[in-house]
Amino acid sequence: IALAASVMAQDKAGLLKEGKDSNGDGKQDTWMYSNNNAKIELIEADENGDGTVDKWRKFDSQGTAVKTESDSDFDGTLDTWMFFEGGKKARVEKDRDNSGAVDQWQHFNPATGKLTKVEVASKSDKPDQIILYDDNGKKASMEQDTNGDGNKNIWVEYYPNGKNKLVAYDTKGADGQTGSDGKPDVWQKFGEDGSKGQAGFDTDGDNKADVWQ
């Protein structure tokens, strides 16, 4: 993860710099760099007014957004990256714990701007939780590896109101001794109001609920 102070490897030579005071405090806090065709290729911003640039918005030679990098907690280290496709937001990566590694990936539909998927890494550099969203940007399902063995062991389906509809568990690794196989063997249904419904159990090892109670 790059230090914010040294992030700009982009060559500013030949670009026209223009500064402005965006919040009216009498100090410049935003700087725009334009090419000979009057297209902005870079915008730098000091978002907390401490005199240090902490956000960089990058554009191609035609002025189309390509990437934004920022130090959102103002500690001098980059922690958020936004990527664009055709000038539309497509992905956001974050280092939420300032460990020096990206641990959250947000995916968007560039055409609609809606969130489609979120991946979270809490135990290693690989995602152990994946949340999928429907076309309206609402949570549809989630799967997670809660014990760090590399296999998903919990799956959730959601109602449109965000409440759990069905939760499935792989309990074979719950005791820390028997390894999970990444397949559910217990299911819990819920009503749309959050009330518990029937529970299902796989008693013959075929990963299908054959007993409901």
Short mmCIF file of C-alpha atoms in Angstrom, two decimals:
data_model
loop_
_atom_site.label_atom_id
_atom_site.label_comp_id
_atom_site.label_asym_id
_atom_site.label_seq_id
_atom_site.Cartn_x
_atom_site.Cartn_y
_atom_site.Cartn_z
CA ILE A 1 0.00 0.00 0.00
CA ALA A 2 1.51 3.27 -1.11
CA LEU A 3 2.09 6.25 1.11
CA ALA A 4 -0.33 8.98 0.11
CA ALA A 5 2.45 11.54 -0.12
CA SER A 6 4.23 9.56 -2.84
CA VAL A 7 1.26 8.16 -4.72
CA MET A 8 1.39 10.45 -7.70
CA ALA A 9 3.68 8.81 -10.20
CA GLN A 10 1.57 10.39 -12.94
CA ASP A 11 3.58 12.90 -14.99
CA LYS A 12 2.07 16.37 -14.58
CA ALA A 13 4.43 17.91 -17.11
CA GLY A 14 2.52 19.72 -19.84
CA LEU A 15 -0.66 19.93 -17.79
CA LEU A 16 -2.19 23.26 -16.79
CA LYS A 17 -2.74 23.55 -13.04
CA GLU A 18 -5.68 25.46 -11.58
CA GLY A 19 -6.42 25.70 -7.87
CA LYS A 20 -9.62 26.65 -6.11
CA ASP A 21 -11.10 27.05 -2.64
CA SER A 22 -14.07 24.67 -2.58
CA ASN A 23 -15.27 25.32 0.97
CA GLY A 24 -14.83 29.08 1.20
CA ASP A 25 -12.27 29.13 4.01
CA GLY A 26 -9.86 31.27 2.04
CA LYS A 27 -7.39 28.47 1.27
CA GLN A 28 -6.99 26.44 -1.89
CA ASP A 29 -7.92 22.81 -1.34
CA THR A 30 -8.54 21.46 -4.85
CA TRP A 31 -6.17 21.44 -7.81
CA MET A 32 -7.15 20.48 -11.36
CA TYR A 33 -4.66 19.55 -14.07
CA SER A 34 -5.84 19.90 -17.68
CA ASN A 35 -4.21 18.94 -20.98
CA ASN A 36 -3.88 21.04 -24.13
CA ASN A 37 -7.41 20.06 -25.16
CA ALA A 38 -8.81 21.52 -21.94
CA LYS A 39 -9.60 18.02 -20.65
CA ILE A 40 -8.97 17.41 -16.96
CA GLU A 41 -6.58 14.49 -16.38
CA LEU A 42 -6.08 14.82 -12.64
CA ILE A 43 -7.84 16.38 -9.65
CA GLU A 44 -6.06 16.57 -6.30
CA ALA A 45 -7.97 17.45 -3.14
CA ASP A 46 -7.23 18.22 0.50
CA GLU A 47 -10.48 16.98 2.03
CA ASN A 48 -9.80 17.73 5.69
CA GLY A 49 -8.08 21.10 5.28
CA ASP A 50 -4.75 20.12 6.83
CA GLY A 51 -2.72 21.31 3.84
CA THR A 52 -1.97 17.78 2.57
CA VAL A 53 -3.49 16.21 -0.53
CA ASP A 54 -5.41 13.08 0.42
CA LYS A 55 -7.50 12.33 -2.68
CA TRP A 56 -6.50 11.87 -6.31
CA ARG A 57 -9.02 11.54 -9.14
CA LYS A 58 -7.46 10.33 -12.38
CA PHE A 59 -8.91 10.71 -15.88
CA ASP A 60 -7.83 9.68 -19.36
CA SER A 61 -6.83 12.21 -22.01
CA GLN A 62 -10.48 12.65 -22.97
CA GLY A 63 -11.50 13.54 -19.42
CA THR A 64 -13.18 10.22 -18.62
CA ALA A 65 -12.82 9.03 -15.03
CA VAL A 66 -10.43 6.08 -14.66
CA LYS A 67 -9.45 5.75 -10.99
CA THR A 68 -9.70 7.52 -7.64
CA GLU A 69 -7.23 6.94 -4.81
CA SER A 70 -7.73 8.35 -1.34
CA ASP A 71 -6.53 8.41 2.24
CA SER A 72 -9.96 8.42 3.87
CA ASP A 73 -8.75 8.45 7.49
CA PHE A 74 -6.01 11.04 6.83
CA ASP A 75 -3.18 8.97 8.32
CA GLY A 76 -0.86 9.47 5.36
CA THR A 77 -1.52 6.04 3.79
CA LEU A 78 -3.83 5.16 0.93
CA ASP A 79 -6.77 3.00 1.98
CA THR A 80 -9.46 3.36 -0.69
CA TRP A 81 -9.35 2.82 -4.46
CA MET A 82 -12.24 3.37 -6.86
CA PHE A 83 -12.11 1.99 -10.42
CA PHE A 84 -14.27 3.09 -13.34
CA GLU A 85 -15.41 1.48 -16.58
CA GLY A 86 -16.46 3.92 -19.28
CA GLY A 87 -16.42 6.66 -16.67
CA LYS A 88 -18.85 4.77 -14.42
CA LYS A 89 -18.00 3.32 -11.00
CA ALA A 90 -17.31 -0.41 -11.28
CA ARG A 91 -15.31 -1.41 -8.18
CA VAL A 92 -14.17 -0.03 -4.83
CA GLU A 93 -11.33 -1.61 -2.88
CA LYS A 94 -10.63 -0.79 0.76
CA ASP A 95 -8.00 -1.47 3.40
CA ARG A 96 -10.35 -1.10 6.36
CA ASP A 97 -7.93 -2.06 9.13
CA ASN A 98 -4.84 -0.22 7.82
CA SER A 99 -2.94 -3.51 7.58
CA GLY A 100 -1.42 -2.66 4.22
CA ALA A 101 -3.64 -5.09 2.31
CA VAL A 102 -7.03 -4.70 0.65
CA ASP A 103 -9.68 -6.52 2.70
CA GLN A 104 -12.94 -5.42 1.07
CA TRP A 105 -14.03 -5.37 -2.55
CA GLN A 106 -17.29 -3.71 -3.60
CA HIS A 107 -18.55 -4.43 -7.12
CA PHE A 108 -21.04 -2.23 -8.94
CA ASN A 109 -23.05 -2.40 -12.14
CA PRO A 110 -21.56 0.51 -14.11
CA ALA A 111 -24.77 1.00 -16.06
CA THR A 112 -27.03 1.43 -13.02
CA GLY A 113 -24.59 2.30 -10.23
CA LYS A 114 -26.15 -0.45 -8.08
CA LEU A 115 -24.07 -2.60 -5.78
CA THR A 116 -23.87 -6.20 -7.06
CA LYS A 117 -21.36 -7.95 -4.80
CA VAL A 118 -19.25 -7.35 -1.71
CA GLU A 119 -16.28 -9.55 -0.80
CA VAL A 120 -14.65 -9.36 2.63
CA ALA A 121 -11.35 -10.85 3.81
CA SER A 122 -11.15 -11.02 7.60
CA LYS A 123 -8.82 -13.97 8.17
CA SER A 124 -6.40 -13.88 5.22
CA ASP A 125 -5.84 -12.03 1.97
CA LYS A 126 -8.61 -14.03 0.29
CA PRO A 127 -12.33 -13.27 0.71
CA ASP A 128 -14.06 -15.39 3.35
CA GLN A 129 -17.43 -13.66 3.04
CA ILE A 130 -19.34 -12.92 -0.16
CA ILE A 131 -22.60 -10.95 -0.28
CA LEU A 132 -24.65 -10.83 -3.48
CA TYR A 133 -27.22 -8.14 -4.27
CA ASP A 134 -30.24 -8.14 -6.58
CA ASP A 135 -30.88 -5.75 -9.45
CA ASN A 136 -32.26 -3.18 -7.01
CA GLY A 137 -29.11 -3.19 -4.90
CA LYS A 138 -30.69 -5.15 -2.02
CA LYS A 139 -28.99 -8.08 -0.31
CA ALA A 140 -30.00 -11.37 -1.92
CA SER A 141 -27.63 -13.93 -0.41
CA MET A 142 -24.47 -14.37 1.61
CA GLU A 143 -21.93 -17.14 2.12
CA GLN A 144 -19.13 -17.16 4.67
CA ASP A 145 -16.22 -19.18 6.02
CA THR A 146 -16.38 -18.41 9.73
CA ASN A 147 -13.61 -20.70 10.96
CA GLY A 148 -10.91 -19.93 8.40
CA ASP A 149 -10.51 -23.47 7.05
CA GLY A 150 -11.06 -22.37 3.47
CA ASN A 151 -14.56 -23.86 3.15
CA LYS A 152 -17.79 -21.89 3.34
CA ASN A 153 -19.85 -23.08 6.31
CA ILE A 154 -22.80 -20.70 6.43
CA TRP A 155 -25.19 -19.59 3.70
CA VAL A 156 -27.98 -17.01 4.01
CA GLU A 157 -30.87 -16.10 1.71
CA TYR A 158 -32.66 -12.80 2.38
CA TYR A 159 -36.18 -11.49 1.97
CA PRO A 160 -36.55 -8.19 0.06
CA ASN A 161 -36.90 -6.45 3.44
CA GLY A 162 -33.39 -7.58 4.39
CA LYS A 163 -34.42 -10.18 6.97
CA ASN A 164 -33.13 -13.75 6.85
CA LYS A 165 -35.25 -16.14 4.77
CA LEU A 166 -33.13 -19.28 5.03
CA VAL A 167 -29.86 -19.96 6.82
CA ALA A 168 -27.88 -23.11 6.05
CA TYR A 169 -24.97 -24.42 8.10
CA ASP A 170 -22.17 -26.90 7.64
CA THR A 171 -21.88 -28.11 11.22
CA LYS A 172 -19.28 -30.79 10.58
CA GLY A 173 -16.44 -28.42 11.38
CA ALA A 174 -18.16 -26.66 14.26
CA ASP A 175 -16.34 -28.68 16.93
CA GLY A 176 -12.94 -27.65 15.57
CA GLN A 177 -11.99 -31.28 15.10
CA THR A 178 -14.07 -32.63 12.26
CA GLY A 179 -13.23 -30.77 9.07
CA SER A 180 -16.08 -29.03 7.28
CA ASP A 181 -16.72 -30.09 3.68
CA GLY A 182 -18.25 -26.83 2.48
CA LYS A 183 -21.73 -28.35 2.14
CA PRO A 184 -24.74 -27.61 4.36
CA ASP A 185 -26.30 -30.19 6.66
CA VAL A 186 -28.63 -28.02 8.79
CA TRP A 187 -31.18 -25.50 7.54
CA GLN A 188 -33.23 -22.91 9.44
CA LYS A 189 -36.23 -21.22 7.84
CA PHE A 190 -37.53 -17.81 8.91
CA GLY A 191 -40.72 -15.87 8.35
CA GLU A 192 -40.64 -12.50 6.64
CA ASP A 193 -41.19 -10.92 10.06
CA GLY A 194 -38.04 -12.56 11.41
CA SER A 195 -39.81 -15.36 13.26
CA LYS A 196 -38.24 -18.81 13.26
CA GLY A 197 -39.78 -21.49 11.08
CA GLN A 198 -38.93 -25.13 10.57
CA ALA A 199 -35.43 -26.51 10.89
CA GLY A 200 -34.14 -29.12 8.47
CA PHE A 201 -31.48 -31.78 9.02
CA ASP A 202 -29.44 -34.00 6.72
CA THR A 203 -29.33 -37.35 8.50
CA ASP A 204 -27.93 -39.51 5.69
CA GLY A 205 -25.05 -37.38 4.41
CA ASP A 206 -26.46 -36.46 1.00
CA ASN A 207 -26.45 -32.72 1.81
CA LYS A 208 -30.22 -32.52 1.51
CA ALA A 209 -32.68 -31.94 4.34
CA ASP A 210 -34.59 -35.19 4.90
CA VAL A 211 -36.04 -34.28 8.29
CA TRP A 212 -37.94 -31.05 9.00
CA GLN A 213 -39.26 -30.15 12.43
#
